[in-house]
PDB file of C-alpha atoms in Angstrom:
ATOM      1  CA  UNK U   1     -60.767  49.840-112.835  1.00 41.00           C
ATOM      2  CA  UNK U   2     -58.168  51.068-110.776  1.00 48.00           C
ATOM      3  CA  UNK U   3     -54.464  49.909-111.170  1.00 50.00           C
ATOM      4  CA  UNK U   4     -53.715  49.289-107.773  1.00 51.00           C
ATOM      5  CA  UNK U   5     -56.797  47.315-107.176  1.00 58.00           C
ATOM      6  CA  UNK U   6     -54.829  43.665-107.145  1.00 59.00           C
ATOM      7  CA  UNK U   7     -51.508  44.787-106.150  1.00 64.00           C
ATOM      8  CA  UNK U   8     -49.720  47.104-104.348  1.00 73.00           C
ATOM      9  CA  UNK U   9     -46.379  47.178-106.238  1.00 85.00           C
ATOM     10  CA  UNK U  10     -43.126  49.305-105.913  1.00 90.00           C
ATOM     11  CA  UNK U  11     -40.763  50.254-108.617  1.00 93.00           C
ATOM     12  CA  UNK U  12     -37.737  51.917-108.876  1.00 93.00           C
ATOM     13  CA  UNK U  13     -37.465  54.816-110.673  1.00 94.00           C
ATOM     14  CA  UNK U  14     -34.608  53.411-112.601  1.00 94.00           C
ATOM     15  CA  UNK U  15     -32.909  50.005-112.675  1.00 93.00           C
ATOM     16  CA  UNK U  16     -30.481  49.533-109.561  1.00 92.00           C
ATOM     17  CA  UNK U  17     -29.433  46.301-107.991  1.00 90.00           C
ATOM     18  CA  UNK U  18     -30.951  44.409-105.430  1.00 87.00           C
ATOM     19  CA  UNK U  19     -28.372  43.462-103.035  1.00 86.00           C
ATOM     20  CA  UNK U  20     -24.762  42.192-103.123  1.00 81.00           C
ATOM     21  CA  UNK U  21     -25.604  38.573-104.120  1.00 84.00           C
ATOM     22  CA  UNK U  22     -25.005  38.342-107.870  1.00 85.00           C
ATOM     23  CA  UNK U  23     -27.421  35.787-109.724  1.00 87.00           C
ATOM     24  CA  UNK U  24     -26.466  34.435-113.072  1.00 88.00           C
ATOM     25  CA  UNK U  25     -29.100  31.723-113.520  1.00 86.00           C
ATOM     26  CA  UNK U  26     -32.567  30.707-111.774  1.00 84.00           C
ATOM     27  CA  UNK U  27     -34.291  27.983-112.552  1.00 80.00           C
ATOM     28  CA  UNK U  28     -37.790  27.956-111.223  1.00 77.00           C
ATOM     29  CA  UNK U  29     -40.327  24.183-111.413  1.00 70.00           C
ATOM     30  CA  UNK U  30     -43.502  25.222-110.227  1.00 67.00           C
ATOM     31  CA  UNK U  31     -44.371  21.811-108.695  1.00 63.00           C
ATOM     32  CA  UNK U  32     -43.394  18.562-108.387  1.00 63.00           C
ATOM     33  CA  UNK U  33     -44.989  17.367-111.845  1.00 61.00           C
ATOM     34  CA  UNK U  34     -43.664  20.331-114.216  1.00 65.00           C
ATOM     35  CA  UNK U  35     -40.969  21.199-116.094  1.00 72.00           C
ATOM     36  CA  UNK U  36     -38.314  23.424-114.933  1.00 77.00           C
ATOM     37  CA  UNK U  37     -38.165  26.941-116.387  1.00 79.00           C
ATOM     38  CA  UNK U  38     -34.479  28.060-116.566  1.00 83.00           C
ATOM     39  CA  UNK U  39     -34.111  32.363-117.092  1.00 86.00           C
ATOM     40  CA  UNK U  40     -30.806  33.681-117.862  1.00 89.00           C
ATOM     41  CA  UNK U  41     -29.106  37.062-117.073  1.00 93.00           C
ATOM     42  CA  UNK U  42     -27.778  38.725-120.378  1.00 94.00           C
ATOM     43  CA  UNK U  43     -25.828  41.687-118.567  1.00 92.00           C
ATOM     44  CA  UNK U  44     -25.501  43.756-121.844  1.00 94.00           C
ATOM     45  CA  UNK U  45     -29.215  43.729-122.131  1.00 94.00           C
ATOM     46  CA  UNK U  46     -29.857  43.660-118.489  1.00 94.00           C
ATOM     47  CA  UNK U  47     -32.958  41.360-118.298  1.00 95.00           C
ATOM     48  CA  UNK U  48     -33.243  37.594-117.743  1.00 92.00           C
ATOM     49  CA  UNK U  49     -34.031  35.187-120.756  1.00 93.00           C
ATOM     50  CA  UNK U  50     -36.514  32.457-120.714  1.00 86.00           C
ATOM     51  CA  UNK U  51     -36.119  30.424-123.933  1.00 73.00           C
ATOM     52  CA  UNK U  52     -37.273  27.317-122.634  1.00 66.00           C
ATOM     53  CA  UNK U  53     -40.951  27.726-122.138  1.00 63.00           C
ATOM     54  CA  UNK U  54     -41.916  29.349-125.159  1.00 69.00           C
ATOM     55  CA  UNK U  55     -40.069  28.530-127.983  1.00 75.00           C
ATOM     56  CA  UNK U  56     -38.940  31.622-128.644  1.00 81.00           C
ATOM     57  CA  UNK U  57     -36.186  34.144-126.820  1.00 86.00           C
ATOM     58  CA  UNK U  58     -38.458  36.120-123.790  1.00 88.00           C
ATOM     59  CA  UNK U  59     -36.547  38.519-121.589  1.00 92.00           C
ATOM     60  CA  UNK U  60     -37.770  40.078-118.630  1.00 93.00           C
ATOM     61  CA  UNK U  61     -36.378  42.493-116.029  1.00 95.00           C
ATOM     62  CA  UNK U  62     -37.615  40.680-112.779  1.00 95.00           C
ATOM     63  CA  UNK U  63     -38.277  37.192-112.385  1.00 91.00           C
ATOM     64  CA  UNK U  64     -40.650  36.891-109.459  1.00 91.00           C
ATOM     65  CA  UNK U  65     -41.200  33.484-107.893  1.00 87.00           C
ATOM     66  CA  UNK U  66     -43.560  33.178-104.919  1.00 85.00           C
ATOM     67  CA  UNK U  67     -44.236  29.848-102.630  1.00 83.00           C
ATOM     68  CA  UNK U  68     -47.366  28.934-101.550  1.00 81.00           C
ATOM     69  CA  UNK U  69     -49.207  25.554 -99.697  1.00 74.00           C
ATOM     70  CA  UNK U  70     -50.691  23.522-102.541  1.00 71.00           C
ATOM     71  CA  UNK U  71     -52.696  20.657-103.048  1.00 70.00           C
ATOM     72  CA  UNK U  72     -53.392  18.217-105.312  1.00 69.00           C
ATOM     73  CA  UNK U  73     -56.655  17.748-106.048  1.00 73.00           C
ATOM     74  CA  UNK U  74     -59.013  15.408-108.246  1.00 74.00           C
ATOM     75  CA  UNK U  75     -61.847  16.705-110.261  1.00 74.00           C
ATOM     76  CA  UNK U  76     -63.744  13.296-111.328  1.00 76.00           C
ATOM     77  CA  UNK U  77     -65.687  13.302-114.564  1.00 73.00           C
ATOM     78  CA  UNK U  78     -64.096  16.885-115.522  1.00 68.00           C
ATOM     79  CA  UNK U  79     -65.782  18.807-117.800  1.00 71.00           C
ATOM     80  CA  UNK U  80     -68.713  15.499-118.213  1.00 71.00           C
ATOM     81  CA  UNK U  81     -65.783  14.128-120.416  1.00 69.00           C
ATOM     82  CA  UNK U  82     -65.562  11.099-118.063  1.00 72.00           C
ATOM     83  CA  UNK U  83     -62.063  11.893-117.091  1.00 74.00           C
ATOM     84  CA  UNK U  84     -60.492  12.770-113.661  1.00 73.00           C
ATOM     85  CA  UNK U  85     -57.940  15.781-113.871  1.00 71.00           C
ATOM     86  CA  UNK U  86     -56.213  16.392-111.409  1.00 67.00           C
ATOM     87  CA  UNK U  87     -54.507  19.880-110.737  1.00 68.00           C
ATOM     88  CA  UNK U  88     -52.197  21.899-108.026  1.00 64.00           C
ATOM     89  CA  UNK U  89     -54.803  23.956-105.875  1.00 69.00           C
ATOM     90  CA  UNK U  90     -53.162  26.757-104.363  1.00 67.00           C
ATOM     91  CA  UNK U  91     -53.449  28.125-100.887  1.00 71.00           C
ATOM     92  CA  UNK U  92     -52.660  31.958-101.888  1.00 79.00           C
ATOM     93  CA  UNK U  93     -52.741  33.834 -98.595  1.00 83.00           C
ATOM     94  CA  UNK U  94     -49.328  34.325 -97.296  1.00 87.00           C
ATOM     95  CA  UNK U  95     -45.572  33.129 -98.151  1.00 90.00           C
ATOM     96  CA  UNK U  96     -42.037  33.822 -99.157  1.00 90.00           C
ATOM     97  CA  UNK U  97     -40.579  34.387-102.621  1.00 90.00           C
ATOM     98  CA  UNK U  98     -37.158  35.258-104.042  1.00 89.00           C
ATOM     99  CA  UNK U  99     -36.547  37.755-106.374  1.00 93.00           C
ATOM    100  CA  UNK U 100     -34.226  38.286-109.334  1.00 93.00           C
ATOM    101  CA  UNK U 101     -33.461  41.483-111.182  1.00 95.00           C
ATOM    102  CA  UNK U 102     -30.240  43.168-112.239  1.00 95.00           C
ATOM    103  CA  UNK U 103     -28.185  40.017-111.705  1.00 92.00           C
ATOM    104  CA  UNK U 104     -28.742  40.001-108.274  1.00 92.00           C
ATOM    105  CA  UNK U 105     -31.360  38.204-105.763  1.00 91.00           C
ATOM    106  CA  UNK U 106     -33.004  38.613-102.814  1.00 92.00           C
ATOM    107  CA  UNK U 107     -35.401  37.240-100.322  1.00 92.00           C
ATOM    108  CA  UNK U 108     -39.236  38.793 -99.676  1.00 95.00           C
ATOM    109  CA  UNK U 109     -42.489  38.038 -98.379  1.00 95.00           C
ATOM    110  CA  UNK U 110     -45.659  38.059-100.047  1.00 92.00           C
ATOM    111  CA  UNK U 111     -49.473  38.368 -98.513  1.00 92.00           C
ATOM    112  CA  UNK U 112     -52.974  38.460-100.451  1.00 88.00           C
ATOM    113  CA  UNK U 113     -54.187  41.124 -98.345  1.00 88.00           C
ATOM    114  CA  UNK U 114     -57.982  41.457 -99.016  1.00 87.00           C
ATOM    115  CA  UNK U 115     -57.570  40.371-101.968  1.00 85.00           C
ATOM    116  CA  UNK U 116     -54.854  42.625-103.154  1.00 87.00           C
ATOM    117  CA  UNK U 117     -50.698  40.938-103.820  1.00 89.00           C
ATOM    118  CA  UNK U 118     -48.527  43.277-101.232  1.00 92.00           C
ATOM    119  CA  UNK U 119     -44.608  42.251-101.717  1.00 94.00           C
ATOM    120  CA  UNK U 120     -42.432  43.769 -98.536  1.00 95.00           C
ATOM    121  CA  UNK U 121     -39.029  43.064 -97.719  1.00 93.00           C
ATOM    122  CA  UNK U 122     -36.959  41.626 -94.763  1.00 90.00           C
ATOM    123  CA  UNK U 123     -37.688  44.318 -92.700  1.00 93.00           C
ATOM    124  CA  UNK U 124     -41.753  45.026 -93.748  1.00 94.00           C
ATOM    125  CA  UNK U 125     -41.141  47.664 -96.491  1.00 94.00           C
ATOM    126  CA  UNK U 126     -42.216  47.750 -99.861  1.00 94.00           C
ATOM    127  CA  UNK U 127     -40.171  45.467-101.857  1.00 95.00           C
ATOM    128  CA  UNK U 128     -39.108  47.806-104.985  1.00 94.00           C
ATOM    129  CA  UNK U 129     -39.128  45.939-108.207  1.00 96.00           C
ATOM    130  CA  UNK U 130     -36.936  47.451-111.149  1.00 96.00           C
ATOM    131  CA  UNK U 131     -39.266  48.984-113.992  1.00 96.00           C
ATOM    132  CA  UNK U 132     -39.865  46.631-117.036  1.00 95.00           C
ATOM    133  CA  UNK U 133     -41.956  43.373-117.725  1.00 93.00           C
ATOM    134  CA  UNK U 134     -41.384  40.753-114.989  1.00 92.00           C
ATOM    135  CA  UNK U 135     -42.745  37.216-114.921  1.00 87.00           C
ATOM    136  CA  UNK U 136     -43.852  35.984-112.327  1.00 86.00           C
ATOM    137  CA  UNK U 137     -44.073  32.366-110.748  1.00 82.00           C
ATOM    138  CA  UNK U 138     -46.366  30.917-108.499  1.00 79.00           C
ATOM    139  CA  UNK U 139     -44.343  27.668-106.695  1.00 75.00           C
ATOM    140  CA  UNK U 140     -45.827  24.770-104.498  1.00 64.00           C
ATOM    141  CA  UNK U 141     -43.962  25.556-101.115  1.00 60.00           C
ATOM    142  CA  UNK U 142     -44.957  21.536 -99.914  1.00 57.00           C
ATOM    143  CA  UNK U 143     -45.621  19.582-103.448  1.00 53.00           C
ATOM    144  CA  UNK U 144     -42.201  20.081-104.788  1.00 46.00           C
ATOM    145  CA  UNK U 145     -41.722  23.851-106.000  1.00 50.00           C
ATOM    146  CA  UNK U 146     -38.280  24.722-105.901  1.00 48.00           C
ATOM    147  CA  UNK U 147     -36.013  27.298-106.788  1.00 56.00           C
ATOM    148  CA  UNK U 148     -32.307  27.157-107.978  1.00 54.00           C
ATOM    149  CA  UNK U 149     -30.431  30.016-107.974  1.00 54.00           C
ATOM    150  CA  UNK U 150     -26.870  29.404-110.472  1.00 53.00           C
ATOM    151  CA  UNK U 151     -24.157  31.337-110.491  1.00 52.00           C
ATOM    152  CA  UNK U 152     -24.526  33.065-107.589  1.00 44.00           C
ATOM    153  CA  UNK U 153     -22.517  34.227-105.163  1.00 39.00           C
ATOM    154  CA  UNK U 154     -21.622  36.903-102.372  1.00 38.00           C
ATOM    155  CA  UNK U 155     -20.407  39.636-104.379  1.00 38.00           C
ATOM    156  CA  UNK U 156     -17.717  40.818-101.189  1.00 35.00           C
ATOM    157  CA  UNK U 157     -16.324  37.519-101.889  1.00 37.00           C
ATOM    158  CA  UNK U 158     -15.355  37.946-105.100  1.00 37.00           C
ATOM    159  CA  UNK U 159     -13.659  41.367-104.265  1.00 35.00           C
ATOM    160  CA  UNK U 160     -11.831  39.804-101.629  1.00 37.00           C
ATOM    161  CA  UNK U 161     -10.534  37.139-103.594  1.00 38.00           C
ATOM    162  CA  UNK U 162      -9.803  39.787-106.787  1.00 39.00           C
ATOM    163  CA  UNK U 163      -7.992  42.266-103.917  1.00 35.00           C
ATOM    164  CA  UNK U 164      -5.822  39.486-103.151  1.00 35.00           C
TER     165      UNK U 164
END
């Protein structure tokens, strides 16, 4: 199978910052009815820490989080157990996303393009993710996803303020 069969991602060849907006904290909830996943930024380590949703310490160097349309939907008699689940269908064609990596953020768009994940940035170019693991989120855009972003702020700012 060939790797770039599903996506078509970009990496840097070694980790650099994203943009001038510094991002301490993200908390990601995937939909209205889950939990919220909170990541971290450990600068001496330089990857985000998810200890919340696993019960154990998890870093990663990008935390992806992508929105898409969802809907709920009810399976009746699931599995001929008698029970209705019901579950967060996604509509994974096209969206926006936000990434984190380095302690810093920025905005992208995402497409399934035949069937293959293409990332590009504000202006249509590859986004470039740093190298290392990255986890990756998949939000309800209209069934209450969200995205928090803590701690962050406009880098120029904060030189400003320290110049003065």
């Amino acid at each position: 199978m060939k790797n770039d069969s599903f996506t078509r991602l970009s990496f840097n060849d070694k980790t650099a910052s994203l943009s001038g907006t510094v991002c301490n904290t993200v908390k990601a909830k995937v939909s209205s009815r889950s939990d919220v996943h909170t990541l971290t930024y450990d600068e001496s380590k330089k990857v985000y820490v998810n200890s919340s949703s696993y019960g154990q310490e998890v870093f990663f160097t990008n935390v992806i989080v992508m929105f898409a349309d969802t809907e709920y939907v009810k399976k009746e008699n699931y599995k001929t157990a008698g029970n209705t689940e019901t579950y967060c269908d996604y509509s994974f064609t096209s969206g926006t996303g936000k990434l984190a990596s380095a302690g810093s953020i920025v905005d992208f768009n995402w497409k399934n393009e035949n069937g293959t994940l293409v990332l590009t940035d504000s202006q249509g170019n590859a986004l470039k993710l740093n190298p290392g693991k990255s986890w990756i989120c998949l939000a309800s855009d209209n069934n209450g996803g969200s995205v928090e972003f803590q701690n962050c702020f406009l880098e120029i700012y904060l030189k400003i303020i320290i110049n003065f």
